């Protein structure tokens, strides 16, 4: 399964025809030339691919920052789905 960063990168390069070399973890969505509408579109695509709720992502968010947010949501989702042990 691809990492969150890989999913973001592939979504950006496939949808917005960006050069993969430009899509690095420290770049913001604003740096990449995305506007708020494009960011909403990307968030919906990622939500469709992952099942994670991605709303209100600021343009100043970095690729790495969004990946960390996705990883944290994924971990929370896994914890809430895990059966309680010891009860």
Short mmCIF file of C-alpha atoms in Angstrom, two decimals:
data_model
loop_
_atom_site.label_atom_id
_atom_site.label_comp_id
_atom_site.label_asym_id
_atom_site.label_seq_id
_atom_site.Cartn_x
_atom_site.Cartn_y
_atom_site.Cartn_z
CA UNK A 1 0.00 0.00 0.00
CA UNK A 2 1.41 3.43 -0.90
CA UNK A 3 2.34 5.88 1.82
CA UNK A 4 0.29 9.03 2.37
CA UNK A 5 3.01 11.11 0.71
CA UNK A 6 2.96 8.81 -2.32
CA UNK A 7 -0.84 9.06 -2.56
CA UNK A 8 -0.73 12.85 -2.38
CA UNK A 9 2.07 13.01 -4.95
CA UNK A 10 0.33 10.68 -7.40
CA UNK A 11 -2.98 12.53 -7.00
CA UNK A 12 -1.31 15.88 -7.65
CA UNK A 13 0.75 14.71 -10.62
CA UNK A 14 -2.08 12.78 -12.28
CA UNK A 15 -4.82 15.36 -11.70
CA UNK A 16 -3.00 18.66 -12.04
CA UNK A 17 -0.21 17.61 -14.41
CA UNK A 18 2.55 18.63 -11.99
CA UNK A 19 6.14 17.50 -12.33
CA UNK A 20 6.76 14.79 -9.69
CA UNK A 21 10.17 16.34 -8.96
CA UNK A 22 8.39 19.52 -7.79
CA UNK A 23 6.06 17.70 -5.40
CA UNK A 24 8.27 17.39 -2.33
CA UNK A 25 7.24 17.13 1.35
CA UNK A 26 8.35 20.69 2.19
CA UNK A 27 6.36 22.34 -0.64
CA UNK A 28 3.03 23.98 0.13
CA UNK A 29 0.00 23.63 -2.10
CA UNK A 30 0.25 27.34 -2.77
CA UNK A 31 3.88 26.87 -3.91
CA UNK A 32 2.62 24.32 -6.43
CA UNK A 33 0.14 26.82 -7.87
CA UNK A 34 -3.03 25.25 -6.53
CA UNK A 35 -5.98 27.42 -5.57
CA UNK A 36 -8.62 26.65 -2.94
CA UNK A 37 -10.93 24.95 -5.46
CA UNK A 38 -8.13 22.66 -6.66
CA UNK A 39 -7.30 21.83 -3.05
CA UNK A 40 -10.92 20.86 -2.35
CA UNK A 41 -10.88 18.67 -5.46
CA UNK A 42 -7.66 17.00 -4.35
CA UNK A 43 -9.04 16.47 -0.83
CA UNK A 44 -12.14 14.77 -2.24
CA UNK A 45 -10.01 12.50 -4.43
CA UNK A 46 -7.82 11.53 -1.48
CA UNK A 47 -10.91 10.96 0.65
CA UNK A 48 -12.29 8.65 -2.04
CA UNK A 49 -9.00 6.71 -2.18
CA UNK A 50 -8.46 6.45 1.58
CA UNK A 51 -11.80 6.87 3.33
CA UNK A 52 -10.28 9.65 5.45
CA UNK A 53 -12.13 12.94 5.90
CA UNK A 54 -9.99 15.76 4.54
CA UNK A 55 -11.72 19.12 4.84
CA UNK A 56 -10.57 22.72 5.11
CA UNK A 57 -6.94 22.14 4.16
CA UNK A 58 -5.18 25.53 4.07
CA UNK A 59 -3.14 26.39 0.96
CA UNK A 60 -0.17 26.99 3.29
CA UNK A 61 -0.16 23.30 4.29
CA UNK A 62 2.89 21.38 3.14
CA UNK A 63 2.72 18.01 1.41
CA UNK A 64 4.45 16.51 4.45
CA UNK A 65 2.00 18.23 6.80
CA UNK A 66 -1.00 16.77 4.99
CA UNK A 67 0.65 13.34 4.91
CA UNK A 68 1.18 13.53 8.70
CA UNK A 69 -2.45 14.54 9.18
CA UNK A 70 -3.59 11.61 7.04
CA UNK A 71 -1.34 9.20 8.94
CA UNK A 72 -2.69 10.46 12.29
CA UNK A 73 -6.31 10.09 11.11
CA UNK A 74 -5.54 6.61 9.80
CA UNK A 75 -3.99 5.63 13.15
CA UNK A 76 -7.00 7.01 15.05
CA UNK A 77 -9.33 5.10 12.72
CA UNK A 78 -7.40 1.86 13.33
CA UNK A 79 -7.44 2.38 17.10
CA UNK A 80 -11.17 3.03 17.20
CA UNK A 81 -11.80 -0.09 15.10
CA UNK A 82 -9.63 -2.31 17.30
CA UNK A 83 -11.49 -4.43 19.86
CA UNK A 84 -10.91 -3.46 23.48
CA UNK A 85 -8.56 -5.94 25.05
CA UNK A 86 -8.71 -6.80 28.70
CA UNK A 87 -12.37 -5.88 29.26
#
